[in-house]
Amino acid sequence: MLQLKVRLQAIETGKPIVVLNEEDIKELGCHLGDRIFISSSGKTVTAIVDASTSFVNAGEIALFEDVKESLDVKDGDVVSVNPAGRPKSIEFIKKKLDGLKLSDHELRTIVQDIVDNNLSDIELSSFVSAVYVNGYDMDEVVAMTNAMVETGDHVDFGHGSVDKHCIGGVAGNRTTMLLVPIMAAAGLRCPKTSSRAITSPAGTADTMEVLAGVEFTIDELRGILAKVNSFMVWGGSVNLAPADDKIIRAEYPLSLDPEGQVLASVMAKKKSVSASFLVIDIPVGKSAKINDMTRANDLARKFIELGARLEIKTECLITDGNSPVGRGIGPSLEARDVLLALDGKGPLDLVNKSLDLAGALFELSGRVQAGDGRRIAEGILSSGKAKKKMLDIIEAQGGNPKVTPSDIAIGEYTYEIQSDLKGNVKFMDNKLIARVARAAGAPKDKEAGIYLHTKVGDVVKKGDTLFTIYAKTESKLTDAINLADKSKPVTVGGLILGKVT
Amino acid sequence: MLQLKVRLQAIETGKPIVVLNEEDIKELGCHLGDRIFISSSGKTVTAIVDASTSFVNAGEIALFEDVKESLDVKDGDVVSVNPAGRPKSIEFIKKKLDGLKLSDHELRTIVQDIVDNNLSDIELSSFVSAVYVNGYDMDEVVAMTNAMVETGDHVDFGHGSVDKHCIGGVAGNRTTMLLVPIMAAAGLRCPKTSSRAITSPAGTADTMEVLAGVEFTIDELRGILAKVNSFMVWGGSVNLAPADDKIIRAEYPLSLDPEGQVLASVMAKKKSVSASFLVIDIPVGKSAKINDMTRANDLARKFIELGARLEIKTECLITDGNSPVGRGIGPSLEARDVLLALDGKGPLDLVNKSLDLAGALFELSGRVQAGDGRRIAEGILSSGKAKKKMLDIIEAQGGNPKVTPSDIAIGEYTYEIQSDLKGNVKFMDNKLIARVARAAGAPKDKEAGIYLHTKVGDVVKKGDTLFTIYAKTESKLTDAINLADKSKPVTVGGLILGKVT
């Protein structure tokens, strides 16, 4: 046991780490990466010895805000320090590295430690790597899903709610914002949480935020739901399956995206809001996340099996993900598309895809007969009922219920990218379009992004505008133009696939 | 590009990390885990965005000493920040996670980034996990060894040096400190670097440090070698294969110890001092690192093949690792055993094993004929030449050349653990013995540890002393006694292996 003087570092690290002098680490019989108990006036926390440094003198311990908060100490206080053991999770992570199947209890223990920030980056990364290499079987996916749900808030919004999810990877594609008002207008309960952009120019939450608030407490969400039978909010503002974000942070540096973890992540979010019927959009295409039908079908089957085991009736639609859906890319440009679509003037592909998804969800929920879904969805949209419901949702979430497409501010710095030859638009690369829109400032600058003047198949002349870039500042516009010139996200002609010499 | 004001955190983390406000991370289009360039008056460093926190205001960047040093900035300075790409290593680490073989160039790139502290804990841990799961083939082990050598200092002490290594896991076992003076006394060059304890009560460097200095510069080592034809120092004090310690830090939390990495680690140290002839001690036993002969033989074959590819003539001796070797456990107690052995009064098992290893190394080096090695080693020891050489080495390394066994201070707080029945000593658990010795304060307290009054096979009566615990303080003595009482490291009798009911 050592008595050490607290030296406070006034930042949060999000990790339970402390820094000691090398001599004190030896005196404790510890090493970097070991856990210690830190006690002060009756309180004890566990922290990980993350670094030893001559900047912390022997007899001192450097604490960051996270540990300071839980321990309620101030600079100069003296704390007791004792070696602590490893959490059980470590053993289970090693088991997964060894290729063995984890039990419900073992996965639950790991997820609890992740949620409680008990694991170091090294330990968390080992878990993520183990899952990437050795995968989960379906039992493990179910256990992981339940563990992620149980370690967060979960809200019973009542049996019979409908929900929708998209695997992502397609620019634009703001179908949720048409589907939700259509379902809710038909009287179906639709509590929808969405994500913000990670590597895309906009998530549904970013786009919805152009029109209304997206961050609410669970009680506020109950109120909104009672009023308008639905909501469209940012999932991150409520504590649903909080393990997910922490796991994603460790997956991000190596772009690890193990299928089992994706399945659990998606379904945990749905289970946390007690969804009963779920339609999943799986876009397939050259520049989408999923590139071939075999993988798409395989993933779809797994989602359906997982849904069955979680008592969420699930259907998957494999969709054309070769190019962006809609014309606007970036929060405000997408929000404008959505409002136009609710007025019957939106991009045809966006409207059509949304109606197909809504139709499928109507049929899945048993609300309408097989074959009638799409027609009924179309009726709700063209009657103006979906628009009215959308304005009600916007009002319930604190937005302007009289908003019109022309109210939406779009970036004032613009530049038109033109075709340098005559021909058919052959290909639009989702990833490159996304990158140019992000260079222009999206999603941070809501008014930044891209507007597509052409779609795949269109005939263009030399000098016709392919797309317009919108930005909030001149320097970001320049960045986006340079990237567009270099990367050429839209291909005109391009029937020559390769040259053999 | 952002201009941010430096907020200095006066500690070193050993990692290239910075902390930003969430808004600024979004503005940069970055995420946690991404790299940024930080520039100030012509200097640029790359750092990893490790955390976002409200404790760092928008417009500020929190820098730790490591980054501050390389950038030469002070609190309040303004620096330019730009997003940076991922290092190439990331792609190669992912390739290893995917089970693919890495090229020399790819492994070299990873090792260079490890040595330069360019990888985050998450990234480094993915690499270690990938190697644990997918392993190296022999080409990769060779490439890894060379990469570890080339990214550190390596010293050509001349062709023909002899060296020795032990896989570890056996308490006591201080054979190096007998073998080196024997070899050097016979005129063989023996530049020996050793490790300090990680989980054991003493490494050879800790024990040697009782008698002499063990930290020198390369130039000083050349001087010592010129004088006494050998040295016994701490490998960590010179920059030999520095990647090794950084990799071990990431392996430690999950006790990962992938064989390929062990092979590369051992041989990189040997190659760094240009060893030509190497004997490796592979102890096999119930409580040792290696538990069965099959694994020991397999490991031995790999060491020999790797040695051949690195032009180090290598021989492995598989040894009895069932119980501790020698009687003293802990730096001072072991150092006393060694001095006694040089006087012809040391523990028989320690002396015998050292002579066998020295004999094998004599024969391997070609200095003596096959079958003559052990006899010649014994002659050098009994003639007093080895003792004289040892005292010369101690003097050359700054110790007292007149030291005698009784000069060595042993912990003043002692306690005798006695047998509670009459019988044969059946088993001594290396790991438990080590744990009790560590609880008593070893290796930090040099005079702490255990003295074994009995060895396996001895007949003891009830009340006979099995071992004595030595400690520097009463509280550590109590800790060690409690652990010894609970864990019972020495088994008397114990012919009943199990009870079936």
PDB file of C-alpha atoms in Angstrom, chain A residues 381-478:
ATOM      1  CA  LEU A 381     -47.993  10.616 -49.748  1.00  0.00           C
ATOM      2  CA  SER A 382     -50.041  12.053 -52.610  1.00  0.00           C
ATOM      3  CA  SER A 383     -52.996  12.921 -50.342  1.00  0.00           C
ATOM      4  CA  GLY A 384     -50.762  15.299 -48.370  1.00  0.00           C
ATOM      5  CA  LYS A 385     -51.271  13.290 -45.163  1.00  0.00           C
ATOM      6  CA  ALA A 386     -47.582  12.400 -44.983  1.00  0.00           C
ATOM      7  CA  LYS A 387     -46.635  16.062 -45.373  1.00  0.00           C
ATOM      8  CA  LYS A 388     -49.054  17.082 -42.633  1.00  0.00           C
ATOM      9  CA  LYS A 389     -47.652  14.358 -40.331  1.00  0.00           C
ATOM     10  CA  MET A 390     -44.094  15.493 -41.086  1.00  0.00           C
ATOM     11  CA  LEU A 391     -44.932  19.083 -40.140  1.00  0.00           C
ATOM     12  CA  ASP A 392     -46.565  17.793 -36.945  1.00  0.00           C
ATOM     13  CA  ILE A 393     -43.407  15.812 -36.106  1.00  0.00           C
ATOM     14  CA  ILE A 394     -41.264  18.863 -36.819  1.00  0.00           C
ATOM     15  CA  GLU A 395     -43.458  20.939 -34.502  1.00  0.00           C
ATOM     16  CA  ALA A 396     -43.445  18.276 -31.778  1.00  0.00           C
ATOM     17  CA  GLN A 397     -39.632  18.228 -31.969  1.00  0.00           C
ATOM     18  CA  GLY A 398     -39.435  21.998 -31.627  1.00  0.00           C
ATOM     19  CA  GLY A 399     -39.030  22.970 -35.275  1.00  0.00           C
ATOM     20  CA  ASN A 400     -40.955  25.361 -37.505  1.00  0.00           C
ATOM     21  CA  PRO A 401     -44.163  23.598 -38.632  1.00  0.00           C
ATOM     22  CA  LYS A 402     -44.578  25.993 -41.529  1.00  0.00           C
ATOM     23  CA  VAL A 403     -41.187  25.303 -43.061  1.00  0.00           C
ATOM     24  CA  THR A 404     -41.029  25.210 -46.869  1.00  0.00           C
ATOM     25  CA  PRO A 405     -38.243  23.992 -49.151  1.00  0.00           C
ATOM     26  CA  SER A 406     -37.239  27.561 -49.958  1.00  0.00           C
ATOM     27  CA  ASP A 407     -36.759  28.367 -46.252  1.00  0.00           C
ATOM     28  CA  ILE A 408     -33.754  26.094 -46.111  1.00  0.00           C
ATOM     29  CA  ALA A 409     -30.449  27.946 -46.336  1.00  0.00           C
ATOM     30  CA  ILE A 410     -27.921  26.442 -48.732  1.00  0.00           C
ATOM     31  CA  GLY A 411     -24.182  27.277 -48.766  1.00  0.00           C
ATOM     32  CA  GLU A 412     -23.528  30.637 -50.420  1.00  0.00           C
ATOM     33  CA  TYR A 413     -20.228  29.656 -52.035  1.00  0.00           C
ATOM     34  CA  THR A 414     -20.973  27.497 -55.049  1.00  0.00           C
ATOM     35  CA  TYR A 415     -19.192  25.939 -57.978  1.00  0.00           C
ATOM     36  CA  GLU A 416     -20.496  23.885 -60.884  1.00  0.00           C
ATOM     37  CA  ILE A 417     -18.612  20.823 -62.029  1.00  0.00           C
ATOM     38  CA  GLN A 418     -19.207  20.340 -65.755  1.00  0.00           C
ATOM     39  CA  SER A 419     -18.949  17.441 -68.129  1.00  0.00           C
ATOM     40  CA  ASP A 420     -15.906  17.592 -70.372  1.00  0.00           C
ATOM     41  CA  LEU A 421     -17.518  15.402 -73.000  1.00  0.00           C
ATOM     42  CA  LYS A 422     -20.861  14.394 -74.488  1.00  0.00           C
ATOM     43  CA  GLY A 423     -22.281  11.058 -73.429  1.00  0.00           C
ATOM     44  CA  ASN A 424     -24.284   9.057 -70.937  1.00  0.00           C
ATOM     45  CA  VAL A 425     -23.682   9.459 -67.227  1.00  0.00           C
ATOM     46  CA  LYS A 426     -22.261   6.041 -66.579  1.00  0.00           C
ATOM     47  CA  PHE A 427     -21.323   5.947 -62.881  1.00  0.00           C
ATOM     48  CA  MET A 428     -21.442   8.026 -59.740  1.00  0.00           C
ATOM     49  CA  ASP A 429     -19.140   6.885 -56.971  1.00  0.00           C
ATOM     50  CA  ASN A 430     -20.848   7.056 -53.561  1.00  0.00           C
ATOM     51  CA  LYS A 431     -17.575   7.222 -51.672  1.00  0.00           C
ATOM     52  CA  LEU A 432     -16.082   9.973 -53.826  1.00  0.00           C
ATOM     53  CA  ILE A 433     -19.305  12.019 -53.783  1.00  0.00           C
ATOM     54  CA  ALA A 434     -19.301  11.696 -49.997  1.00  0.00           C
ATOM     55  CA  ARG A 435     -15.689  12.752 -49.755  1.00  0.00           C
ATOM     56  CA  VAL A 436     -16.208  15.870 -51.886  1.00  0.00           C
ATOM     57  CA  ALA A 437     -19.303  16.835 -49.845  1.00  0.00           C
ATOM     58  CA  ARG A 438     -17.302  16.386 -46.636  1.00  0.00           C
ATOM     59  CA  ALA A 439     -14.448  18.471 -48.037  1.00  0.00           C
ATOM     60  CA  ALA A 440     -17.050  21.196 -48.673  1.00  0.00           C
ATOM     61  CA  GLY A 441     -17.860  21.116 -44.950  1.00  0.00           C
ATOM     62  CA  ALA A 442     -20.708  18.609 -44.489  1.00  0.00           C
ATOM     63  CA  PRO A 443     -21.937  17.468 -42.016  1.00  0.00           C
ATOM     64  CA  LYS A 444     -20.503  20.121 -39.645  1.00  0.00           C
ATOM     65  CA  ASP A 445     -21.635  22.903 -42.001  1.00  0.00           C
ATOM     66  CA  LYS A 446     -25.249  21.921 -42.536  1.00  0.00           C
ATOM     67  CA  GLU A 447     -25.616  24.067 -45.659  1.00  0.00           C
ATOM     68  CA  ALA A 448     -22.603  22.467 -47.353  1.00  0.00           C
ATOM     69  CA  GLY A 449     -22.722  19.594 -49.817  1.00  0.00           C
ATOM     70  CA  ILE A 450     -23.500  18.618 -53.373  1.00  0.00           C
ATOM     71  CA  TYR A 451     -26.517  18.873 -55.619  1.00  0.00           C
ATOM     72  CA  LEU A 452     -26.625  16.318 -58.436  1.00  0.00           C
ATOM     73  CA  HIS A 453     -28.008  17.821 -61.632  1.00  0.00           C
ATOM     74  CA  THR A 454     -27.771  14.523 -63.450  1.00  0.00           C
ATOM     75  CA  LYS A 455     -28.430  10.909 -62.563  1.00  0.00           C
ATOM     76  CA  VAL A 456     -26.931   7.720 -63.993  1.00  0.00           C
ATOM     77  CA  GLY A 457     -28.297   7.129 -67.499  1.00  0.00           C
ATOM     78  CA  ASP A 458     -28.879  10.810 -68.324  1.00  0.00           C
ATOM     79  CA  VAL A 459     -27.424  12.123 -71.564  1.00  0.00           C
ATOM     80  CA  VAL A 460     -25.207  15.188 -71.072  1.00  0.00           C
ATOM     81  CA  LYS A 461     -23.472  17.538 -73.466  1.00  0.00           C
ATOM     82  CA  LYS A 462     -19.976  18.886 -73.037  1.00  0.00           C
ATOM     83  CA  GLY A 463     -20.220  21.774 -70.564  1.00  0.00           C
ATOM     84  CA  ASP A 464     -23.455  20.591 -68.927  1.00  0.00           C
ATOM     85  CA  THR A 465     -23.387  20.834 -65.158  1.00  0.00           C
ATOM     86  CA  LEU A 466     -22.946  17.434 -63.525  1.00  0.00           C
ATOM     87  CA  PHE A 467     -23.213  18.697 -59.954  1.00  0.00           C
ATOM     88  CA  THR A 468     -22.938  21.860 -57.898  1.00  0.00           C
ATOM     89  CA  ILE A 469     -20.771  22.097 -54.797  1.00  0.00           C
ATOM     90  CA  TYR A 470     -22.076  24.265 -51.936  1.00  0.00           C
ATOM     91  CA  ALA A 471     -19.891  25.524 -49.106  1.00  0.00           C
ATOM     92  CA  LYS A 472     -20.061  27.979 -46.228  1.00  0.00           C
ATOM     93  CA  THR A 473     -16.583  29.400 -46.785  1.00  0.00           C
ATOM     94  CA  GLU A 474     -14.470  30.041 -49.831  1.00  0.00           C
ATOM     95  CA  SER A 475     -11.573  27.931 -48.544  1.00  0.00           C
ATOM     96  CA  LYS A 476     -13.736  24.862 -48.073  1.00  0.00           C
ATOM     97  CA  LEU A 477     -15.223  25.389 -51.532  1.00  0.00           C
ATOM     98  CA  THR A 478     -11.685  25.391 -52.923  1.00  0.00           C
TER      99      THR A 478
END
